């Protein structure tokens, strides 16, 4: 018996070692198809769509805007060679070259409107005047629109978007995961009332044209939002839409209430339609996509089932947990088929909080919209950024989608903040 | 079971089934004594599961890692870019013991540069772990995921906790 077992072990051992060896070999590498223009990016897309990479910038590329003239601005999360905003130009061969750069601050946000390029650091919003070709006139002399914004260690980036009435909206993320007395410590309860909401955990509205504003000049437009990275203004119903990054670690913090699996699947990543004065419930509630309800957070007396107060808004779309939505774009172009017009693209950076399940996300999703409301289920639009069949740990992902922009011809641009790759997705009839 | 890359990864998501446990265990041995395993095949296969204490330490350390650390530092110790640092191959993991022990006891809440990168999450303190547990989990990470550091003993943790070693 003992000997048999030993034999079995040796066999298993051999099998395991064999498998491990195999896994070291490059498996099923996708051969780049020889394209007419540039190296095609191996993404999975719906029929009729093509993609190629316009550049591998080797920088942490976050938000991106494309001017009507085809000039591309990309915000880097950290300056590279002293420059945090790259200027790119696409050549006739489909490859982009870096033609300039400016700004030496960390951050994520970038937005183009009314003759200005708006860009955010983690504490402030600047703007650069543009000439009639949408080129920045004084790259070294931005105007400070807003400053002194709260910046925690976490959720420090300030995403920005403008409406059509001269207002700018700024996300100020919660410096804490779930407003615990002791951040991310097992069993630690919520700070009563979560006072940090007076200056963070929401969207603030400022004037897009006044300089040197800070909290006193701003309005807390919406609260109860843990951290928003992707946001966009929907021009069909003239309303702000945001993508929230849901809270982490339900199991780590409350192991008696949540299993690891539940923790991997809760809460939903939510898309909210935001009206002035809305409260999305953070940190007091989170949205459970299975019960389809706002549930009381365990830090604030919840038991995993107790419903939250009805004053909190519900999401318009609930995506699977922890996928980390970093880009939101309403598509207003004409290049893509009818179905995509006015719909929402969402770039998911990919999860880290689904252990021991495999990590998910690393894709761009699409939600069809009609008259400013979702008109169907969301679907995966572009997938395969990770470059591996499975991601167990985020570092395995070769690319992670981040920012989205629409070109003047209706192409969709996607940034990646691992290798700084910029993808251009086109539809050809 | 997933096999995507290193030994650490492959071994790291299998506490579900007793048989898997054994597999994990043999893999662990593979990574501790790869030379032996290769040169004296049949012979070592018989000795696959000795209950010696270094192996026990690693086993306990691994259980602790999976309970308290895995969600942030991940199954392969690779961490999360920009959020949680990797604990593989970084200068400090292989380096001095006292600073590592302090990270576990006190957590890390300050923005510091780790090998040229910044990480924005908070690392909570694990004051409630015993000295033995801190030693076990640190020994585990210093010898796993491709790390080849030395172990950390319970006594060393006791000395740091009491302030005798700074």
Coordinates of C-alpha atoms in Angstrom, one line a residue:
Chain A
X1 CA 0.0 0.0 0.0
X2 CA 2.7 2.4 1.1
X3 CA 4.7 1.6 -1.9
X4 CA 1.8 2.0 -4.2
X5 CA 1.1 5.4 -2.7
X6 CA 4.8 6.3 -3.2
X7 CA 4.5 5.3 -6.8
X8 CA 1.4 7.4 -7.2
X9 CA 3.2 10.4 -5.7
X10 CA 6.1 10.0 -8.0
X11 CA 3.8 9.8 -11.0
X12 CA 1.9 12.8 -9.8
X13 CA 5.1 14.6 -9.2
X14 CA 6.3 13.8 -12.7
X15 CA 3.0 15.0 -14.1
X16 CA 3.1 18.2 -12.2
X17 CA 6.6 18.9 -13.1
X18 CA 5.8 18.2 -16.7
X19 CA 2.9 20.6 -16.7
X20 CA 5.0 23.2 -15.1
X21 CA 7.7 22.8 -17.7
X22 CA 5.1 23.1 -20.4
X23 CA 3.9 26.3 -18.9
X24 CA 7.3 27.8 -19.2
X25 CA 7.2 27.4 -23.0
X26 CA 5.5 30.1 -25.0
X27 CA 2.2 28.6 -25.6
X28 CA -0.1 29.4 -28.5
X29 CA 1.6 32.7 -29.3
X30 CA -0.6 34.8 -31.6
X31 CA 1.4 35.5 -34.8
X32 CA 1.0 39.1 -35.8
X33 CA -0.7 39.1 -39.2
X34 CA 1.2 41.1 -41.7
X35 CA -1.0 44.1 -42.1
X36 CA -0.8 46.8 -44.7
X37 CA -0.2 49.5 -42.1
X38 CA 1.1 48.6 -38.7
X39 CA 1.4 45.7 -36.4
X40 CA -2.2 44.5 -35.8
X41 CA -3.0 44.2 -32.1
X42 CA -4.4 40.7 -31.4
X43 CA -7.8 41.8 -29.9
X44 CA -11.1 40.0 -30.2
X45 CA -13.7 42.4 -31.7
X46 CA -17.1 42.0 -33.2
X47 CA -17.2 41.3 -36.9
X48 CA -16.3 44.1 -39.2
X49 CA -14.0 45.9 -36.7
X50 CA -10.2 46.1 -37.0
X51 CA -7.6 47.3 -34.6
X52 CA -4.0 48.3 -34.8
X53 CA -1.7 49.8 -32.3
X54 CA -0.6 53.3 -33.2
X55 CA 2.3 53.4 -30.6
X56 CA 3.9 51.6 -27.8
X57 CA 4.9 54.6 -25.7
X58 CA 6.4 52.7 -22.8
X59 CA 4.6 55.1 -20.5
X60 CA 1.7 54.8 -18.1
X61 CA -0.9 56.2 -20.6
X62 CA -4.2 57.2 -18.9
X63 CA -6.7 59.6 -20.4
X64 CA -6.6 60.5 -24.1
X65 CA -8.2 63.1 -26.3
X66 CA -8.1 63.4 -30.1
X67 CA -8.7 66.8 -31.7
X68 CA -10.8 67.3 -34.8
X69 CA -7.5 67.8 -36.7
X70 CA -6.3 64.4 -35.5
X71 CA -3.8 65.6 -32.9
X72 CA -3.6 63.2 -29.9
X73 CA -3.0 64.3 -26.3
X74 CA -2.3 61.6 -23.8
X75 CA -2.0 62.1 -20.0
X76 CA 0.5 59.9 -18.2
X77 CA 0.0 58.9 -14.6
X78 CA 3.6 59.9 -13.9
X79 CA 5.8 62.2 -16.0
X80 CA 8.3 60.5 -18.3
X81 CA 11.4 62.5 -19.1
X82 CA 9.7 65.4 -17.3
X83 CA 6.6 65.3 -19.4
X84 CA 3.2 64.1 -18.3
X85 CA 1.1 65.1 -21.4
X86 CA 2.3 63.6 -24.7
X87 CA 1.4 65.1 -28.1
X88 CA 1.2 62.5 -30.8
X89 CA 0.6 62.7 -34.5
X90 CA -0.6 59.8 -36.7
X91 CA 1.3 59.3 -39.9
X92 CA -0.1 57.9 -43.2
X93 CA 1.2 54.5 -42.2
X94 CA -1.0 54.4 -39.2
X95 CA 1.8 54.8 -36.7
X96 CA 1.9 57.7 -34.4
X97 CA 5.0 59.6 -33.4
X98 CA 5.5 61.7 -30.3
X99 CA 5.8 65.3 -31.5
X100 CA 5.9 67.0 -28.2
X101 CA 5.2 66.9 -24.5
X102 CA 4.6 69.2 -21.5
X103 CA 3.3 69.3 -17.9
X104 CA 5.4 67.7 -15.2
X105 CA 2.7 66.5 -12.7
X106 CA 1.1 63.1 -11.9
X107 CA -2.5 62.5 -12.7
X108 CA -5.1 61.0 -15.0
X109 CA -7.6 63.5 -16.3
X110 CA -7.7 65.1 -19.7
X111 CA -10.5 66.8 -21.5
X112 CA -10.9 69.0 -24.6
X113 CA -13.5 71.7 -24.8
X114 CA -14.2 75.3 -25.9
X115 CA -10.7 76.0 -27.0
X116 CA -8.9 74.7 -24.0
X117 CA -7.2 71.4 -23.0
X118 CA -8.1 70.7 -19.4
X119 CA -5.7 68.4 -17.5
X120 CA -5.6 67.3 -13.8
X121 CA -2.9 66.6 -11.4
X122 CA -3.9 64.7 -8.2
X123 CA -4.8 67.9 -6.4
X124 CA -5.5 70.4 -9.1
X125 CA -7.0 71.1 -12.5
X126 CA -5.2 73.2 -15.1
X127 CA -6.0 74.4 -18.6
X128 CA -4.0 75.2 -21.7
X129 CA -5.3 77.6 -24.3
X130 CA -5.4 76.1 -27.8
X131 CA -4.9 77.9 -31.2
X132 CA -7.3 77.3 -34.1
X133 CA -5.5 74.1 -34.9
X134 CA -6.1 72.9 -31.3
X135 CA -2.4 73.1 -30.5
X136 CA -1.4 74.2 -27.1
X137 CA -0.2 77.8 -27.3
X138 CA 1.9 78.0 -24.0
X139 CA 2.7 74.5 -22.9
X140 CA 4.7 75.8 -19.9
X141 CA 2.1 78.3 -18.8
X142 CA -1.2 76.5 -17.9
X143 CA -3.9 78.4 -16.0
X144 CA -4.9 76.9 -12.6
X145 CA -8.6 76.4 -12.7
X146 CA -8.9 74.5 -9.4
X147 CA -6.4 73.6 -6.7
X148 CA -6.2 72.3 -3.2
X149 CA -8.3 69.2 -3.8
X150 CA -8.0 66.4 -1.3
X151 CA -5.6 63.7 -2.3
X152 CA -5.4 60.5 -0.3
X153 CA -2.9 57.8 -0.9
X154 CA -5.6 55.7 -2.6
X155 CA -8.0 57.0 -5.2
X156 CA -6.0 60.1 -5.7
X157 CA -6.6 60.7 -9.4
X158 CA -9.0 63.5 -10.4
X159 CA -11.1 62.6 -13.5
X160 CA -12.7 65.5 -15.2
X161 CA -15.5 66.2 -17.7
X162 CA -17.2 69.4 -18.9
X163 CA -20.9 69.9 -19.7
X164 CA -22.3 72.3 -22.3
X165 CA -23.1 75.0 -19.8
X166 CA -19.6 76.0 -18.7
X167 CA -19.2 73.6 -15.8
X168 CA -16.4 71.2 -15.0
X169 CA -17.0 68.1 -12.9
X170 CA -14.2 66.6 -10.9
X171 CA -14.1 63.3 -9.1
X172 CA -12.6 63.4 -5.6
X173 CA -12.1 59.8 -4.5
X174 CA -12.4 58.5 -1.0
X175 CA -9.0 58.2 0.6
X176 CA -10.3 55.1 2.4
X177 CA -11.6 51.8 1.1
X178 CA -14.7 51.7 3.2
X179 CA -14.4 54.6 5.7
X180 CA -13.2 52.3 8.5
X181 CA -11.7 53.7 11.6
X182 CA -8.6 51.7 10.5
X183 CA -8.4 51.3 6.8
X184 CA -8.5 47.7 5.5
X185 CA -8.1 46.3 9.0
X186 CA -10.1 43.2 9.8
X187 CA -13.1 43.9 11.9
X188 CA -12.6 47.7 12.1
X189 CA -15.9 49.5 11.9
X190 CA -17.0 52.5 9.9
X191 CA -16.3 56.0 11.2
X192 CA -19.7 57.3 12.3
X193 CA -21.2 59.5 9.5
X194 CA -18.0 59.1 7.5
X195 CA -17.1 62.8 7.7
X196 CA -14.6 62.6 4.8
X197 CA -17.6 62.9 2.6
X198 CA -17.6 66.7 3.1
X199 CA -14.5 66.9 0.9
X200 CA -14.1 63.6 -0.9
X201 CA -16.1 60.5 -2.0
X202 CA -18.1 62.4 -4.6
X203 CA -18.2 64.6 -7.7
X204 CA -17.6 68.3 -7.4
X205 CA -18.8 70.9 -9.8
X206 CA -16.9 74.1 -10.6
X207 CA -17.0 76.8 -13.2
X208 CA -14.9 75.8 -16.2
X209 CA -13.9 79.4 -16.8
X210 CA -13.0 80.8 -13.4
X211 CA -9.4 80.5 -12.3
X212 CA -8.0 79.7 -8.8
X213 CA -11.1 78.0 -7.5
X214 CA -11.1 75.5 -4.6
X215 CA -13.7 73.9 -2.3
X216 CA -15.5 77.2 -1.4
X217 CA -16.2 78.0 -5.0
X218 CA -17.3 74.4 -5.8
X219 CA -20.5 72.5 -5.2
X220 CA -20.6 68.9 -4.1
X221 CA -22.7 67.8 -7.1
X222 CA -23.1 64.2 -6.0
X223 CA -21.9 62.2 -3.0
X224 CA -21.6 58.6 -1.8
X225 CA -19.3 57.7 -4.7
X226 CA -16.2 55.8 -3.5
X227 CA -14.0 56.5 -6.5
X228 CA -14.9 57.4 -10.0
X229 CA -12.3 57.2 -12.9
X230 CA -14.5 56.8 -16.0
X231 CA -17.0 59.6 -16.5
X232 CA -18.7 61.3 -19.4
X233 CA -21.4 63.8 -20.2
X234 CA -24.3 62.3 -22.1
X235 CA -25.4 64.8 -24.7
X236 CA -28.7 63.1 -25.4
X237 CA -30.2 63.7 -22.0
X238 CA -27.7 66.3 -20.9
X239 CA -26.7 64.3 -17.9
X240 CA -23.5 63.2 -16.1
X241 CA -22.7 59.5 -16.1
X242 CA -20.0 57.9 -13.9
X243 CA -18.4 54.6 -13.3
X244 CA -17.7 53.8 -9.7
X245 CA -14.9 51.6 -8.4
X246 CA -16.7 49.5 -5.8
X247 CA -15.2 48.7 -2.4
X248 CA -12.7 45.9 -1.8
X249 CA -12.1 43.1 0.6
X250 CA -15.4 42.2 2.1
X251 CA -14.0 38.8 3.2
X252 CA -10.6 40.0 4.4
X253 CA -12.3 42.6 6.7
X254 CA -15.4 40.6 7.7
X255 CA -14.5 36.9 7.2
X256 CA -17.5 35.7 9.3
X257 CA -20.0 37.5 7.0
X258 CA -18.5 36.9 3.5
X259 CA -16.7 34.0 2.0
X260 CA -13.7 34.6 -0.3
X261 CA -16.0 33.8 -3.3
X262 CA -18.6 36.3 -2.2
X263 CA -15.9 38.8 -1.7
X264 CA -14.7 38.2 -5.3
X265 CA -18.2 38.7 -6.6
X266 CA -19.4 41.7 -4.5
X267 CA -20.2 44.5 -4.9
X268 CA -21.1 45.4 -8.5
X269 CA -19.1 47.9 -10.5
X270 CA -21.8 50.4 -11.0
X271 CA -22.6 52.9 -13.8
X272 CA -24.7 55.7 -12.3
X273 CA -26.7 58.4 -14.0
X274 CA -26.0 61.4 -11.8
X275 CA -28.4 64.3 -11.1
X276 CA -27.4 67.2 -8.8
X277 CA -27.7 66.2 -5.2
X278 CA -27.6 62.4 -5.7
X279 CA -26.2 60.1 -3.1
X280 CA -25.0 56.7 -4.3
X281 CA -24.6 55.4 -0.7
X282 CA -20.9 54.9 -0.2
X283 CA -19.7 53.9 2.4
X284 CA -23.0 53.1 4.1
X285 CA -24.2 50.7 1.4
X286 CA -22.9 48.8 -1.6
X287 CA -24.8 47.4 -4.6
X288 CA -25.3 43.6 -4.7
X289 CA -25.8 42.5 -8.4
X290 CA -27.4 39.2 -7.4
X291 CA -30.0 40.6 -4.9
X292 CA -30.2 43.7 -7.2
X293 CA -30.3 45.9 -4.2
X294 CA -28.3 48.4 -2.2
X295 CA -27.1 46.5 0.8
X296 CA -26.0 47.9 4.2
X297 CA -22.2 47.8 4.4
X298 CA -20.8 45.6 7.2
X299 CA -18.8 48.5 8.6
X300 CA -22.2 50.2 9.2
X301 CA -24.2 47.5 10.8
X302 CA -24.9 45.3 7.7
X303 CA -24.9 41.6 7.7
X304 CA -24.7 40.9 4.0
X305 CA -28.5 41.0 3.6
X306 CA -29.9 44.0 5.3
X307 CA -31.1 46.5 2.7
X308 CA -29.8 50.1 2.6
X309 CA -31.8 53.2 3.1
X310 CA -34.0 54.0 0.0
X311 CA -32.5 57.5 -0.3
X312 CA -29.6 56.1 -2.2
X313 CA -29.7 55.9 -6.0
X314 CA -29.4 52.6 -7.9
X315 CA -27.0 52.0 -10.8
X316 CA -28.3 52.1 -14.3
X317 CA -25.9 49.3 -15.2
X318 CA -24.3 46.8 -12.7
X319 CA -21.1 45.1 -14.0
X320 CA -19.3 42.2 -12.3
X321 CA -17.3 43.1 -9.2
X322 CA -13.9 44.6 -9.1
X323 CA -13.3 45.0 -12.9
X324 CA -12.1 48.6 -12.3
X325 CA -13.8 50.8 -14.9
X326 CA -11.3 53.5 -15.9
X327 CA -12.8 54.9 -19.0
X328 CA -16.3 55.9 -20.1
X329 CA -17.2 57.3 -23.5
X330 CA -20.5 57.9 -25.1
X331 CA -20.1 57.2 -28.8
X332 CA -21.3 60.0 -31.0
X333 CA -19.5 59.1 -34.2
X334 CA -20.8 57.8 -37.5
X335 CA -18.2 55.3 -38.4
X336 CA -19.5 52.4 -36.2
X337 CA -22.8 50.7 -37.0
X338 CA -26.1 52.2 -35.9
X339 CA -26.2 50.0 -32.8
X340 CA -23.3 51.8 -31.3
X341 CA -24.5 55.4 -31.7
X342 CA -24.9 57.2 -28.4
X343 CA -24.1 54.0 -26.6
X344 CA -21.4 53.8 -23.8
X345 CA -18.0 52.2 -24.1
X346 CA -16.4 51.3 -20.8
X347 CA -12.7 50.5 -20.5
X348 CA -12.1 48.0 -17.7
X349 CA -8.6 48.1 -16.2
X350 CA -9.0 44.6 -14.8
X351 CA -9.4 43.3 -11.3
X352 CA -7.0 42.5 -8.5
X353 CA -9.7 41.8 -5.8
X354 CA -11.1 38.5 -7.1
X355 CA -8.5 36.2 -5.6
X356 CA -8.7 33.2 -5.3
X357 CA -10.8 33.3 -8.4
X358 CA -9.0 34.4 -11.6
X359 CA -8.9 38.1 -12.3
X360 CA -11.3 39.5 -14.8
X361 CA -11.8 42.7 -16.8
X362 CA -8.9 43.8 -19.1
X363 CA -11.5 44.6 -21.8
X364 CA -13.7 47.2 -23.3
X365 CA -17.4 46.7 -22.8
X366 CA -20.3 48.3 -24.7
X367 CA -23.8 49.3 -23.4
X368 CA -26.4 50.2 -25.9
X369 CA -28.3 53.5 -25.1
X370 CA -31.5 55.1 -26.3
X371 CA -32.5 58.6 -25.2
X372 CA -29.9 58.6 -22.5
X373 CA -31.0 55.3 -21.0
X374 CA -29.4 51.8 -21.4
X375 CA -31.5 50.0 -24.0
X376 CA -30.1 46.5 -23.7
X377 CA -27.6 44.3 -21.8
X378 CA -23.9 45.2 -21.8
X379 CA -21.5 43.1 -23.8
X380 CA -17.8 42.6 -24.2
X381 CA -16.7 44.8 -27.2
X382 CA -12.9 44.4 -27.3
X383 CA -11.1 41.7 -25.4
X384 CA -7.7 40.2 -25.2
X385 CA -5.7 43.1 -23.9
X386 CA -4.2 40.9 -21.2
X387 CA -2.5 38.8 -23.9
X388 CA -2.8 35.6 -21.8
X389 CA -5.7 33.2 -21.6
X390 CA -6.1 33.7 -17.9
X391 CA -5.0 36.3 -15.4
X392 CA -4.5 35.0 -11.9
X393 CA -2.5 38.1 -10.8
X394 CA -2.8 41.5 -12.4
X395 CA 0.9 41.7 -13.2
X396 CA 0.4 38.9 -15.7
X397 CA -1.7 41.2 -17.9
X398 CA 0.4 42.5 -20.7
X399 CA -1.9 45.5 -21.3
X400 CA -4.7 47.1 -19.2
X401 CA -7.2 49.3 -20.9
X402 CA -7.6 52.7 -19.3
X403 CA -8.7 55.8 -21.3
X404 CA -11.0 56.1 -24.3
X405 CA -11.4 58.7 -27.0
X406 CA -13.2 59.1 -30.2
X407 CA -11.4 60.3 -33.3
X408 CA -13.0 62.9 -35.6
X409 CA -13.6 60.1 -38.1
X410 CA -15.4 58.0 -35.5
X411 CA -12.5 55.6 -34.7
X412 CA -12.2 54.5 -31.0
X413 CA -8.9 55.0 -29.3
X414 CA -8.0 52.9 -26.2
X415 CA -4.9 53.5 -24.0
X416 CA -3.1 51.0 -21.8
X417 CA -1.1 52.0 -18.8
X418 CA 1.2 49.0 -18.6
X419 CA 3.2 49.4 -21.8
X420 CA 1.7 52.7 -23.0
X421 CA 0.2 51.0 -26.0
X422 CA -2.5 53.0 -27.8
X423 CA -5.0 51.0 -29.9
X424 CA -7.1 52.4 -32.7
X425 CA -10.3 50.5 -33.4
X426 CA -12.1 51.0 -36.7
X427 CA -15.1 49.7 -38.5
X428 CA -14.8 49.1 -42.2
X429 CA -17.9 48.4 -44.2
Chain B
X1 CA -6.0 23.8 -11.4
X2 CA -4.2 26.6 -13.2
X3 CA -0.6 26.3 -14.3
X4 CA 0.5 29.6 -15.6
X5 CA 4.1 30.3 -15.1
X6 CA 6.0 29.8 -11.9
X7 CA 5.9 27.2 -9.2
X8 CA 4.6 29.7 -6.8
X9 CA 1.6 30.4 -8.8
X10 CA 0.8 26.8 -9.6
X11 CA 1.0 25.8 -5.9
X12 CA -0.9 28.7 -4.7
X13 CA -4.5 28.1 -5.4
X14 CA -4.9 24.6 -4.1
X15 CA -6.0 24.2 -0.6
X16 CA -9.4 22.9 -1.6
X17 CA -8.7 19.2 -1.8
X18 CA -6.5 17.0 0.3
X19 CA -5.0 15.4 -2.8
X20 CA -4.3 18.8 -4.1
X21 CA -2.6 19.6 -0.8
X22 CA -0.2 16.7 -1.4
X23 CA 0.5 18.0 -4.9
X24 CA 1.1 21.4 -3.6
X25 CA 3.4 20.0 -1.1
X26 CA 5.4 18.1 -3.6
X27 CA 5.7 21.2 -5.7
X28 CA 6.9 23.1 -2.8
X29 CA 9.6 20.5 -2.3
X30 CA 10.4 20.8 -6.0
X31 CA 11.2 24.4 -5.5
X32 CA 13.2 24.0 -2.3
X33 CA 15.4 21.2 -3.6
X34 CA 15.3 21.3 -7.3
X35 CA 18.8 20.0 -7.7
X36 CA 18.1 16.9 -5.6
X37 CA 14.9 16.2 -7.4
X38 CA 16.6 16.1 -10.7
X39 CA 19.8 14.3 -9.9
X40 CA 18.5 11.5 -7.7
X41 CA 15.0 11.0 -9.1
X42 CA 13.8 7.6 -7.9
X43 CA 15.5 8.1 -4.6
X44 CA 14.1 11.4 -3.7
X45 CA 10.6 10.5 -4.8
X46 CA 10.4 8.2 -1.8
X47 CA 11.4 11.0 0.5
X48 CA 8.9 13.4 -0.9
X49 CA 7.0 14.2 2.4
X50 CA 9.4 14.5 5.3
X51 CA 7.8 16.2 8.3
X52 CA 11.0 18.3 8.9
X53 CA 10.5 21.7 10.4
X54 CA 11.5 23.9 7.6
X55 CA 8.8 22.4 5.5
X56 CA 6.3 22.7 8.3
X57 CA 7.3 26.4 8.7
X58 CA 6.6 26.9 5.0
X59 CA 3.3 25.1 5.2
X60 CA 2.1 27.3 8.1
X61 CA 3.5 30.4 6.4
X62 CA 1.6 29.6 3.3
X63 CA -1.7 29.2 5.1
X64 CA -1.1 32.5 6.8
X65 CA -0.2 34.1 3.5
X66 CA -3.4 32.8 1.9
X67 CA -5.5 34.1 4.7
X68 CA -4.0 37.5 5.3
X69 CA -1.9 38.6 2.4
X70 CA -3.0 37.0 -0.8
X71 CA -5.7 39.5 -1.8
X72 CA -3.2 42.4 -2.0
X73 CA 0.1 40.7 -2.8
X74 CA -1.6 38.1 -5.1
X75 CA -1.1 34.4 -5.7
X76 CA 2.3 34.8 -7.3
X77 CA 3.6 37.5 -4.9
X78 CA 3.5 39.9 -7.9
X79 CA 1.4 42.5 -6.1
X80 CA -0.8 44.9 -8.1
X81 CA 0.9 47.5 -10.3
X82 CA 0.6 51.0 -8.7
X83 CA -1.4 49.7 -5.7
X84 CA 0.4 46.9 -3.8
X85 CA 4.1 46.2 -4.2
X86 CA 5.4 42.9 -5.4
X87 CA 7.1 40.9 -2.8
X88 CA 9.2 39.0 -5.4
X89 CA 12.7 40.0 -6.1
X90 CA 12.5 43.5 -4.6
X91 CA 15.5 44.8 -2.7
X92 CA 13.8 44.8 0.6
X93 CA 12.3 41.3 0.6
X94 CA 15.8 39.8 0.3
X95 CA 17.3 42.5 2.5
X96 CA 17.4 43.2 6.3
X97 CA 15.0 41.3 8.5
X98 CA 14.0 44.0 11.0
X99 CA 12.4 46.3 8.5
X100 CA 10.4 43.5 7.1
X101 CA 9.2 42.4 10.5
X102 CA 8.2 46.0 11.3
X103 CA 6.1 46.1 8.1
X104 CA 4.0 43.2 9.3
X105 CA 3.7 44.5 12.8
X106 CA 3.0 48.1 12.0
X107 CA 1.8 48.1 8.4
X108 CA 2.8 50.7 5.9
X109 CA 0.8 53.8 5.4
X110 CA 3.3 56.2 3.9
X111 CA 4.1 56.9 0.4
X112 CA 7.5 55.5 -0.1
X113 CA 9.5 54.5 -3.2
X114 CA 10.0 50.8 -3.7
X115 CA 12.5 50.0 -6.4
X116 CA 11.5 53.1 -8.4
X117 CA 7.7 52.7 -8.1
X118 CA 5.1 54.1 -5.8
X119 CA 2.2 52.1 -4.4
X120 CA -1.0 53.8 -3.3
X121 CA -2.7 51.3 -1.1
X122 CA -2.5 51.1 2.7
X123 CA -0.9 48.0 4.2
X124 CA -2.7 47.3 7.5
X125 CA -0.7 46.3 10.5
X126 CA -1.0 42.7 11.7
X127 CA -0.4 43.2 15.4
X128 CA -2.6 40.2 16.3
X129 CA -0.3 37.7 14.6
X130 CA 1.9 35.8 17.1
X131 CA 5.7 36.1 16.8
X132 CA 5.7 32.6 15.4
X133 CA 3.1 33.5 12.8
X134 CA 5.0 36.6 11.7
X135 CA 8.2 34.5 11.4
X136 CA 6.3 31.8 9.5
X137 CA 4.7 34.1 6.9
X138 CA 7.9 36.1 6.4
X139 CA 9.9 32.9 6.0
X140 CA 7.4 31.7 3.5
X141 CA 7.5 34.8 1.3
X142 CA 11.3 35.0 1.5
X143 CA 11.5 31.5 0.2
X144 CA 8.6 31.4 -2.3
X145 CA 7.7 32.9 -5.7
X146 CA 11.3 32.7 -6.7
X147 CA 12.7 34.4 -3.7
X148 CA 15.7 32.7 -2.1
X149 CA 16.2 34.6 1.1
X150 CA 17.0 33.2 4.5
X151 CA 14.3 32.3 7.1
X152 CA 13.2 34.5 9.9
X153 CA 12.9 33.1 13.4
X154 CA 10.4 33.6 16.2
X155 CA 13.1 35.0 18.4
X156 CA 14.0 37.6 15.8
X157 CA 10.4 38.7 15.7
X158 CA 10.2 38.9 19.5
X159 CA 13.3 41.0 19.6
X160 CA 11.9 43.5 17.0
X161 CA 8.5 43.6 18.7
X162 CA 10.0 44.4 22.1
X163 CA 12.3 47.0 20.6
X164 CA 15.5 45.1 21.3
X165 CA 16.4 45.1 17.6
X166 CA 15.7 48.3 15.7

